[in-house]
XYZ file of C-alpha atoms in Angstrom:
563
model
C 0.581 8.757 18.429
C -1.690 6.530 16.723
C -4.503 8.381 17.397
C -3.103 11.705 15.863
C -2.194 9.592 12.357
C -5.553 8.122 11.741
C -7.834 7.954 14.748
C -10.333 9.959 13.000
C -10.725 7.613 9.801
C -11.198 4.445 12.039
C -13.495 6.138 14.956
C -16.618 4.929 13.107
C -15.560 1.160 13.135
C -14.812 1.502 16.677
C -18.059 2.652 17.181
C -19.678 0.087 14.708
C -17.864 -2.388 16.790
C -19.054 -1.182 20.235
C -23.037 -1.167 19.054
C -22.788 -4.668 17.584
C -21.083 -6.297 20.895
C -23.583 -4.518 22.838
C -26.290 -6.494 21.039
C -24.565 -9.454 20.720
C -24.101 -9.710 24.732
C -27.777 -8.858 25.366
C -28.985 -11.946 23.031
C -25.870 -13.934 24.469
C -24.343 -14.287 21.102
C -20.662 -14.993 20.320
C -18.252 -15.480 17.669
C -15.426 -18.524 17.837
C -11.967 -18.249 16.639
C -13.068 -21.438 14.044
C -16.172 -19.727 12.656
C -13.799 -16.568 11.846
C -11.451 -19.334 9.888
C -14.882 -20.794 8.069
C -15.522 -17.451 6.943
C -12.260 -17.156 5.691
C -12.750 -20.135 4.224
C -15.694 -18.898 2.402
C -14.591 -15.748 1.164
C -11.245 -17.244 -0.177
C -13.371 -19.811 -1.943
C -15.724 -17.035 -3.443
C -13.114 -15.408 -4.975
C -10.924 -17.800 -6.569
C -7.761 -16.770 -4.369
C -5.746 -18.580 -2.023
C -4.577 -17.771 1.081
C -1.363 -15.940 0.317
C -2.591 -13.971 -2.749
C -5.606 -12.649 -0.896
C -3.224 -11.083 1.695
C -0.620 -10.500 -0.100
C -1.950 -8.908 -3.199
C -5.832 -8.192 -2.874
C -5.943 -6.689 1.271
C -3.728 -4.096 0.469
C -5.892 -2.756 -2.540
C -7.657 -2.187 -0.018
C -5.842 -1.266 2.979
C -6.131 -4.376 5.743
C -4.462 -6.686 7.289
C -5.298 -10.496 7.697
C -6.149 -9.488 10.995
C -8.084 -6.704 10.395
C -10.404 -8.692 7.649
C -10.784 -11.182 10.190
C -12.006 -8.639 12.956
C -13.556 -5.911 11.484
C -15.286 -7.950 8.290
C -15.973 -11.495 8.932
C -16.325 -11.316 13.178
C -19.459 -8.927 12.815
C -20.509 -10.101 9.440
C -21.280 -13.934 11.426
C -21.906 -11.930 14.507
C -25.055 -9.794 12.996
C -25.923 -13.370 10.907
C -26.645 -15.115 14.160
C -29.013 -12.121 15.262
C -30.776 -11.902 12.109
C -31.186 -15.777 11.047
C -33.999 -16.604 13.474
C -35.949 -13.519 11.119
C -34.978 -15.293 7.855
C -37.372 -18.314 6.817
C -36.892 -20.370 3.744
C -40.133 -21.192 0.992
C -40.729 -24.127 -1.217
C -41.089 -21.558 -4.168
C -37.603 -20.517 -2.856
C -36.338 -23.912 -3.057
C -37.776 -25.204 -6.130
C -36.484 -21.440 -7.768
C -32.982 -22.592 -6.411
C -32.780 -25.596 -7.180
C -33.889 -25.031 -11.207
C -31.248 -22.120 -10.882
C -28.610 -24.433 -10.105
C -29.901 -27.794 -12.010
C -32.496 -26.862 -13.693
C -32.248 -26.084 -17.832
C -30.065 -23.316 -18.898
C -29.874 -21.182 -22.276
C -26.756 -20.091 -23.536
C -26.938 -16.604 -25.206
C -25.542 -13.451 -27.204
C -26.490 -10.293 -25.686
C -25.980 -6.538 -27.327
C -26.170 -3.969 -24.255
C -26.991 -0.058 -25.383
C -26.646 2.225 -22.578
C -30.005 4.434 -21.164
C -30.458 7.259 -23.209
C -28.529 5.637 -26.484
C -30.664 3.329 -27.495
C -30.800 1.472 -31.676
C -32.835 3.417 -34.402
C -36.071 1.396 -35.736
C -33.832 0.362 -38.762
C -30.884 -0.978 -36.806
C -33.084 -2.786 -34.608
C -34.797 -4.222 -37.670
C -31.170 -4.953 -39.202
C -29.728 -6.397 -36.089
C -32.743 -8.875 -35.484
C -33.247 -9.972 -39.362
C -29.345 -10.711 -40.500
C -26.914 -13.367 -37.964
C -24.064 -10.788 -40.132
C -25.366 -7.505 -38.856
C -26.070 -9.012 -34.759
C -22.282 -10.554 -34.950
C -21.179 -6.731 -36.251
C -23.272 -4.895 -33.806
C -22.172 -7.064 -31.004
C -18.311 -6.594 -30.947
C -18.680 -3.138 -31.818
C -21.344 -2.119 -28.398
C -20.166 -0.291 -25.719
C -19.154 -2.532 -23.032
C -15.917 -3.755 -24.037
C -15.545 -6.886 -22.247
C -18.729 -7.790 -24.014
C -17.416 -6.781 -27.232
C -14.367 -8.584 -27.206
C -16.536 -11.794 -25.967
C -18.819 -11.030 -29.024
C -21.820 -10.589 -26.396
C -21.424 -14.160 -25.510
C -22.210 -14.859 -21.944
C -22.222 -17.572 -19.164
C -25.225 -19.913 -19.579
C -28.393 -18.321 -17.776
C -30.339 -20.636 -15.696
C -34.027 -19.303 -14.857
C -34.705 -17.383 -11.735
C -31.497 -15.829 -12.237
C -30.211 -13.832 -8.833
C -29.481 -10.382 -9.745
C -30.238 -10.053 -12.934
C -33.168 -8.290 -14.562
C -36.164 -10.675 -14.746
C -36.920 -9.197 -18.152
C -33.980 -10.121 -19.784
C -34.816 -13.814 -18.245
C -38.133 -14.330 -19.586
C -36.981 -13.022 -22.865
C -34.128 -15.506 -23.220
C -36.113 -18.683 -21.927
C -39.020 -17.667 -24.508
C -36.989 -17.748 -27.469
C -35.930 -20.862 -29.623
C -32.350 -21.891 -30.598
C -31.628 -19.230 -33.542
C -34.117 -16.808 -32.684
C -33.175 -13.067 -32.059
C -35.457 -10.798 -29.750
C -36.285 -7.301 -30.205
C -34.416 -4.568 -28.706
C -36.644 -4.083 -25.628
C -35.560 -2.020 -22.144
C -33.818 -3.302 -19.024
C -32.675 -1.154 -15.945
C -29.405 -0.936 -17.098
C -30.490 0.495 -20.771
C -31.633 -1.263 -23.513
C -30.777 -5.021 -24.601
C -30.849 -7.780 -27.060
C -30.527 -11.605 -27.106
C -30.082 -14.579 -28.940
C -30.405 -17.787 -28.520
C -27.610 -20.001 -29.510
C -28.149 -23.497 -27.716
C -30.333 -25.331 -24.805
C -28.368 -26.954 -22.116
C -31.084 -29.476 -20.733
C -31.602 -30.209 -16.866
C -29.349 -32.201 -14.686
C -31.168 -35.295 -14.542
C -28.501 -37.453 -12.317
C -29.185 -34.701 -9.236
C -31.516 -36.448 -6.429
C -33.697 -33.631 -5.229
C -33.836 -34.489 -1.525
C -29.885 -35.344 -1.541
C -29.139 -31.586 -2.118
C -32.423 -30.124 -0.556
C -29.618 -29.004 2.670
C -27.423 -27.611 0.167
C -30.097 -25.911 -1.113
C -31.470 -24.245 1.357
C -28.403 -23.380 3.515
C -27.472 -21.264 0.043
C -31.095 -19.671 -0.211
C -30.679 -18.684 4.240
C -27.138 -17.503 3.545
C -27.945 -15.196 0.602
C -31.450 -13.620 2.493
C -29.423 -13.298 5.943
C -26.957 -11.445 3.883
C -29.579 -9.585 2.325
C -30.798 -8.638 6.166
C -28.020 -7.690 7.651
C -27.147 -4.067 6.327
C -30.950 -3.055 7.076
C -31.061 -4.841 10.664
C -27.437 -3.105 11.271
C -28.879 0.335 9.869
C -31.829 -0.205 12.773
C -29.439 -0.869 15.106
C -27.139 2.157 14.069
C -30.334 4.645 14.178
C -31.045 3.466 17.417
C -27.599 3.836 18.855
C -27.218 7.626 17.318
C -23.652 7.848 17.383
C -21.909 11.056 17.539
C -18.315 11.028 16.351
C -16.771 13.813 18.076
C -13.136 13.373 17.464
C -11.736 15.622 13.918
C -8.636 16.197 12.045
C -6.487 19.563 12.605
C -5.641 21.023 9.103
C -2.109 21.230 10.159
C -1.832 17.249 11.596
C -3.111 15.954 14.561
C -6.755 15.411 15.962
C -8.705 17.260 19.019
C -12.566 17.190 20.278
C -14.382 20.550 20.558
C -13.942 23.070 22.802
C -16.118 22.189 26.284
C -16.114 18.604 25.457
C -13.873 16.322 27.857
C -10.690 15.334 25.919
C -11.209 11.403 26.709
C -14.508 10.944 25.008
C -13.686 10.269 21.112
C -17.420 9.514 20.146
C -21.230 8.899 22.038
C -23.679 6.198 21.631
C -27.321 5.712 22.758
C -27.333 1.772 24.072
C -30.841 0.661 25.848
C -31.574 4.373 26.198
C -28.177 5.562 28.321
C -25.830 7.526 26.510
C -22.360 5.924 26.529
C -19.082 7.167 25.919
C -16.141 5.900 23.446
C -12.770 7.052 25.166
C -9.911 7.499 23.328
C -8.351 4.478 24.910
C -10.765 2.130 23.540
C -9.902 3.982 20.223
C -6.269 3.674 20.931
C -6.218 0.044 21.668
C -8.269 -0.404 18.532
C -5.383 0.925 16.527
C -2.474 -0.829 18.849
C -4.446 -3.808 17.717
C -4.037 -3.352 13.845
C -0.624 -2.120 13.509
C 0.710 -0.185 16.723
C 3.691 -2.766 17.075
C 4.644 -1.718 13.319
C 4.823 1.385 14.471
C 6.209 1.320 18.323
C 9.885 2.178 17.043
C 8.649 5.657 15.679
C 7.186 6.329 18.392
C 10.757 5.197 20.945
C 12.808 7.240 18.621
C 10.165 10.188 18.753
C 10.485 9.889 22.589
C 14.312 9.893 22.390
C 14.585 13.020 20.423
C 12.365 15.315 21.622
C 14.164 14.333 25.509
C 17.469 15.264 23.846
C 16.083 18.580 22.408
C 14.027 19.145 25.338
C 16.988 18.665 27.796
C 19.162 20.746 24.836
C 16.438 23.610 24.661
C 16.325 22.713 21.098
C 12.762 23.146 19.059
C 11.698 23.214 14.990
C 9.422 26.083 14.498
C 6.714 26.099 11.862
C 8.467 27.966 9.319
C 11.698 25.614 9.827
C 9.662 23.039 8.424
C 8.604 24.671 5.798
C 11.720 25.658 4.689
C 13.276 22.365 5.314
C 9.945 20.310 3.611
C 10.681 22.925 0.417
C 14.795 22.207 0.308
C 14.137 18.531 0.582
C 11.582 18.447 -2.912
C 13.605 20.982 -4.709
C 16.761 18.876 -3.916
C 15.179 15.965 -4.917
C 13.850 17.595 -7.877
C 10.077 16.790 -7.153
C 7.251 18.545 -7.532
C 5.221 19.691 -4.652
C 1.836 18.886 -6.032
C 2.787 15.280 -7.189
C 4.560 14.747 -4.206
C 1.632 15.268 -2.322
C -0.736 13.761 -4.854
C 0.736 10.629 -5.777
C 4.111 9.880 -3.766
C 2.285 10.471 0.053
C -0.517 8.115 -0.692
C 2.022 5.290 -1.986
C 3.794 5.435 1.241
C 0.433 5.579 2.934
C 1.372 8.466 4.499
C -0.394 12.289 5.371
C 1.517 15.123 4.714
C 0.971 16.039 8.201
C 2.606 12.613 8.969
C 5.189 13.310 6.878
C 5.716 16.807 8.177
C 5.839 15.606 11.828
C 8.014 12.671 11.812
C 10.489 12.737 8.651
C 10.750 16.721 7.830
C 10.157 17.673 11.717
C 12.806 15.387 13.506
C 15.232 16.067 10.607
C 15.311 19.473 11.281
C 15.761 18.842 14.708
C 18.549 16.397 14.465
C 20.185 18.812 12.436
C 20.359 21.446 14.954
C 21.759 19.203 17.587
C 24.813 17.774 15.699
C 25.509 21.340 14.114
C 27.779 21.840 17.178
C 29.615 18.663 16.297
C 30.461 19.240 12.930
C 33.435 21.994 11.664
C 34.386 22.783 8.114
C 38.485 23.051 8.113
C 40.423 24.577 5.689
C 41.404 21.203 4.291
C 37.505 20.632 3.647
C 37.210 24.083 1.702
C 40.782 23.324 -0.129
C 39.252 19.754 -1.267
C 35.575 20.456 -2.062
C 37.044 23.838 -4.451
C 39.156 21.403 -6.110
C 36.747 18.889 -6.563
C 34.016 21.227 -7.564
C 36.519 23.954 -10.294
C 39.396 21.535 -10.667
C 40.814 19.662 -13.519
C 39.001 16.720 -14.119
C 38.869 13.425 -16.090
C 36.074 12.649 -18.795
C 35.478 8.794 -18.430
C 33.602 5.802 -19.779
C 33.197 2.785 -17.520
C 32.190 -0.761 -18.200
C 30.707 -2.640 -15.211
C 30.341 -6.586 -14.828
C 27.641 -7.474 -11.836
C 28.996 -9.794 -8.855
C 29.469 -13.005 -9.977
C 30.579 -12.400 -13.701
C 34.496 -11.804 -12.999
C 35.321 -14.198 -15.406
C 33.308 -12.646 -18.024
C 35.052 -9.762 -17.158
C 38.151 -10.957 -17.494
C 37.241 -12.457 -20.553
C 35.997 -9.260 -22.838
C 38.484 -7.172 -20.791
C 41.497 -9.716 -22.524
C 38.914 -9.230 -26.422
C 39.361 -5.247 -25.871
C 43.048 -5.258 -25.263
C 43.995 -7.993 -28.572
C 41.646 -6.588 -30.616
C 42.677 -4.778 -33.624
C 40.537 -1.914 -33.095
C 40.776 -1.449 -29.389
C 38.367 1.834 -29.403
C 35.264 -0.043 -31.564
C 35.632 -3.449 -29.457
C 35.306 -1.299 -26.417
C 32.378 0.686 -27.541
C 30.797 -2.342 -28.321
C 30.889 -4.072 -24.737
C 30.066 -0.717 -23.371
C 26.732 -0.570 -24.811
C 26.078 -4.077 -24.355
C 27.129 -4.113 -20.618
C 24.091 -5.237 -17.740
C 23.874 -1.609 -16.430
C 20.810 -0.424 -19.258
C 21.377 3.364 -17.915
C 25.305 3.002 -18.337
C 24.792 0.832 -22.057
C 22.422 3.552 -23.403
C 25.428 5.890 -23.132
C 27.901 3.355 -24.266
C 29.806 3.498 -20.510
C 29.799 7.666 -20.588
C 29.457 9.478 -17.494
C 29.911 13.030 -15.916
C 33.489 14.234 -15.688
C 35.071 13.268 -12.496
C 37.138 15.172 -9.883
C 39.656 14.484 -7.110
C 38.281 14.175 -3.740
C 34.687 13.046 -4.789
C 33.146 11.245 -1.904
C 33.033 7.553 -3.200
C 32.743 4.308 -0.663
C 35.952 3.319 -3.059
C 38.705 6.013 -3.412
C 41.033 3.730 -5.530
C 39.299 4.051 -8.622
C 39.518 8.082 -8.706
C 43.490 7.372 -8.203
C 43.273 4.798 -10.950
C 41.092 7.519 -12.979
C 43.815 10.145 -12.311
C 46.440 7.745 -13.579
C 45.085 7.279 -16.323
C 46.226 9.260 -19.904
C 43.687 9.947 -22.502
C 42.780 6.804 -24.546
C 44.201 4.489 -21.744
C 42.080 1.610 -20.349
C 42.664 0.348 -16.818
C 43.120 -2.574 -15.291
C 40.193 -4.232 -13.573
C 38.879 -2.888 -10.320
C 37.108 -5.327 -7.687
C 34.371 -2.526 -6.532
C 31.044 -2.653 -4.474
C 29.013 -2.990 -7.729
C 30.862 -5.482 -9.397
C 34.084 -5.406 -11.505
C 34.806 -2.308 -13.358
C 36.776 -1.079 -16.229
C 37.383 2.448 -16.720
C 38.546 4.727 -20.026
C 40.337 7.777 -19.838
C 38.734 9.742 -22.969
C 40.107 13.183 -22.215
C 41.018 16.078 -19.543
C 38.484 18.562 -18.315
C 40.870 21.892 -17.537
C 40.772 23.626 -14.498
C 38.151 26.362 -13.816
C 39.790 29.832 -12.886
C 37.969 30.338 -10.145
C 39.507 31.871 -6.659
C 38.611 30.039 -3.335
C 37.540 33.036 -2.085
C 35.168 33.903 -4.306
C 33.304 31.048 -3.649
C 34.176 30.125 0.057
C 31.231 31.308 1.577
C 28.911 29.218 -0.457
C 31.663 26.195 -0.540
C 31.372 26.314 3.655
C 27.367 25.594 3.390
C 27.717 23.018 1.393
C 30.261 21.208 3.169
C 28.484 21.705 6.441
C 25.243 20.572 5.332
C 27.328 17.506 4.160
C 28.766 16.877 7.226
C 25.493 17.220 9.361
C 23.571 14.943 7.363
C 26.637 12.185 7.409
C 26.768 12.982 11.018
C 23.164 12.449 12.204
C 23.287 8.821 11.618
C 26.011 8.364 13.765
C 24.508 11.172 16.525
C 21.110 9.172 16.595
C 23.087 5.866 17.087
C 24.485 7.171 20.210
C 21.496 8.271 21.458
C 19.530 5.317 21.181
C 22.328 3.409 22.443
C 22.420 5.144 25.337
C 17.985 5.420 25.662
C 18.652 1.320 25.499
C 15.205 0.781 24.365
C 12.992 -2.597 24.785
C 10.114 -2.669 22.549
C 7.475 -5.286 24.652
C 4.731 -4.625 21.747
C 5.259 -7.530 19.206
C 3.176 -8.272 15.866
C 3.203 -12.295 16.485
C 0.479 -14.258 16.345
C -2.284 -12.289 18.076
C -5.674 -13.371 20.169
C -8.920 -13.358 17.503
C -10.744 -11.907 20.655
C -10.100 -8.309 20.263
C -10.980 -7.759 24.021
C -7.973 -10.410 24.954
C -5.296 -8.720 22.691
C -3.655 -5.550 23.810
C -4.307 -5.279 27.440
C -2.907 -8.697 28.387
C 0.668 -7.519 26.871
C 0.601 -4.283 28.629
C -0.107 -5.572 31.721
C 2.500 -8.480 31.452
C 4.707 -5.625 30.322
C 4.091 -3.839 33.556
C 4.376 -6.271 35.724
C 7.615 -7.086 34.050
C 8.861 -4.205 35.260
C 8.152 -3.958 38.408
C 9.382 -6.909 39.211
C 12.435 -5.791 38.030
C 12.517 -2.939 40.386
C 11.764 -4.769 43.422
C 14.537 -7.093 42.550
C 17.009 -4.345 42.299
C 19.826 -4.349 40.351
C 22.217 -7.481 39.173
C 25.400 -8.351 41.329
């Protein structure tokens, strides 16, 4: 199931993941559960987050879990730094550079950025460099607008400056407080600075005291620096071949001749190795199947029930029924698919196969359950061409009855009944029902409401009457009789045909609810997957609960049933 809704997307970090434990067990190198919670550590402290923001907010920007960061980011990210740190050696020069980086003097500066291609004519140059007025102008009007709303001022720029071009560096620290450089080139396009202040050298920092600081800072940055090209080495070596692909209509499949279990090949010490697609299914159990075990129950349940009912959705069913659903919804297909899928992170393959799919099928099995009577036709023609009441409600959320009772008591004494009324309409908490001062569509008899008194109450109500107030599901509610819609002359059977759809389709989708409940009552389902707190060793996670599952069972069996 898993496999079929994403398998393909996540086969390469299963594969990443197989040719870095392969390496890690032949140098005898492991990862603990405390250096995955450093790392954490670290990476929370990089960014400025805590704990709950980064997962609540910032992972899903970018589509992981906790768990998944911790696995497939940090676990290999220490893992590869342990195999690459004994390559990684640390200078003086790097250490003096580091430590006059970080303690050392510092300018601070105003830079104007022009990007490659656009840079400054000879005379704005010229301008720019010769008038403080014509630098602040040029400045917060260049392209980069964070640096023109900061008026080009930026952080204070220590020498031997990670990252940034060395240029621009030597350039700053060769200027005096005041001075403006010329416009001169920089990989990014063309730059100038000036110098607006010295911040001298830390003085009060003992050299030796931070020297471990130091250089753990200058190992950490050139192991990080390692590790994507010793990873690409490892990765050419391996040669993976990804073998598992998407179907255009949903699903995923190998190619023809190769054997259905093997997802993806890798080369490891020179024997070619397989990836089976249960090492890429327990992957995905791993990082998320329990959120998504009760799909798969109730997919199990249904398709029995058709199965044993001889009951199947064809192709074009679906597309029929995918079409009715957007049209009735009043969506359109290409923004649907564009913009309302991804939010609900799903395919429209997914969405095909287990909302349109099962729907269809559902519907088929409870159509012999469901009969329009002649009572049904008699009410829904009534309520569709019969007289009916234009109204304008006022509603007062839970918990404000006595403010209701209050401005209901202000309408009825006041001495213009009709203006004090349009007034708390269109100041009422509803902003939809305010904006049309309590107006909404005529209503009929026999409209299905959760709370039929307030159509009688509507119905007893004469033209310019208010009513009393009504203790509904939304809150308390007022309503005003503000005329009589006559009765359309319109014959029953003229329209019986179509009003006998209707009222079936009603009835089969306010019996499937009810159908499924029965089914799954009767299925009794146990889900054994859970999403609590899981193993950090991947290896440890998923297999342990299946088998405990299993053996659950069996035991069960042996023991026969209850007395």
């Amino acid at each position: 199931y898993l496999i079929a809704r994403g398998g393909a997307e996540k086969l390469e970090l299963v594969v990443n993941k197989r040719i870095i434990q392969h390496e890690c067990d032949k140098r005898g190198v492991g990862v603990t559960k405390e250096e995955i919670d450093s790392g954490l550590g670290e990476d929370l402290a990089e960014i400025g987050a805590k704990k709950e923001e980064f997962v609540g907010v910032i992972l899903p920007k970018y589509g992981k879990t906790l768990y998944e960061w911790r696995q497939d980011v940090i676990r290999p990210r220490i893992a590869l730094g342990k195999m690459v740190q004994g390559e990684v050696g640390v200078t003086a020069e790097e250490l003096n550079a580091a430590f006059d980086r970080k303690y050392g003097e510092k300018r601070q500066a105003r830079v104007i950025i022009w990007p490659a291609g656009s840079p400054p004519t000879a005379e704005q140059a010229a301008a720019i460099r010769g008038s403080d007025l014509e630098f602040d102008r040029a400045a917060r009007a260049q392209a980069d607008r964070k640096m023109a709303d900061a008026g080009g001022n930026i952080t204070p720029v220590g020498r031997y400056l990670e990252g940034e071009d060395p240029t621009a560096v030597k350039v700053l620290f060769d200027l005096k407080v005041g001075e403006t450089s010329g416009v001169f080139q920089v990989r990014t396009g063309y730059m100038c600075i000036k110098c607006v202040g010295v911040i001298p050298p830390n003085a009060g920092v003992n050299a030796e005291a931070v020297r471990p600081a130091i250089e753990k800072e200058v190992r950490d940055r050139k192991v990080s620096e390692r590790i994507p090209e010793f990873f690409k080495g490892l990765k050419a070596a391996a040669a993976p071949t990804l073998l598992l692909r998407p179907l255009p209509g949903g699903g995923v499949a190998v190619p023809p001749g190769v054997d259905p279990r093997v997802v993806a090949t890798v080369t490891l010490d020179g024997r070619l190795v397989p990836i089976t697609r249960e090492e890429l299914g327990d992957f995905l159990i791993a990082r998320g199947g329990a959120d998504k075990l009760e799909l798969v129950v109730n997919k199990r349940i249904l398709e029995t029930e058709a199965r044993e009912r001889k009951v199947e959705a064809t192709p074009e069913e679906v597309d029929a029924a995918y079409a009715d659903l957007l049209s009735g919804a009043g969506i359109d297909r290409k923004d649907f698919e564009a913009t309302i899928l991804p939010k609900k992170k799903l395919t429209l393959a997914e969405y095909r196969e287990d909302v349109v799919k099962p729907d269809v099928v559902l519907n088929k099995l409870v159509g012999g359950r469901v009969a329009v009577t002649p009572d049904d036709l008699r009410k829904a023609h009534e309520r569709q061409f019969g007289e009916r009441r234009a109204c304008e409600i006022v509603i007062w959320p839970k918990g404000q009855e006595k403010a209701a009772i209050k401005e209901w008591q202000a309408i009825r004494q006041a001495p213009d009944p009709d203006a004090e009324w349009a007034r708390v309409a269109r100041s009422q908490a509803d902003p939809n029902l305010a904006a049309a001062a309590g107006r909404i569509a005529p209503v009929g008899r026999h409209v299905e409401a959760d709370d039929p008194v307030v159509e009688k109450v509507v119905f007893g109500l004469r033209p310019g009457e208010m009513s009393q107030l009504l203790q509904t599901r939304t809150g308390t509610m007022c309503v005003k009789c503000v005329g009589v819609v006559p009765a359309q002359n319109v014959p029953l059977e003229q329209v019986k045909a179509q009003l006998e759809r209707d009222e079936f389709k009603k009835k089969v989708v306010r019996e499937v609810p009810k159908f499924f409940a029965e089914l799954k009552q009767r299925a009794n389902p146990t889900l054994l997957l859970t999403d609590g707190p899981r193993a950090d060793d991947y290896e440890q996670s998923v297999r342990a609960l299946a088998n405990e599952a299993i053996h659950q069972a069996g035991a069960k069996q042996a023991a026969g049933p209850k007395k």
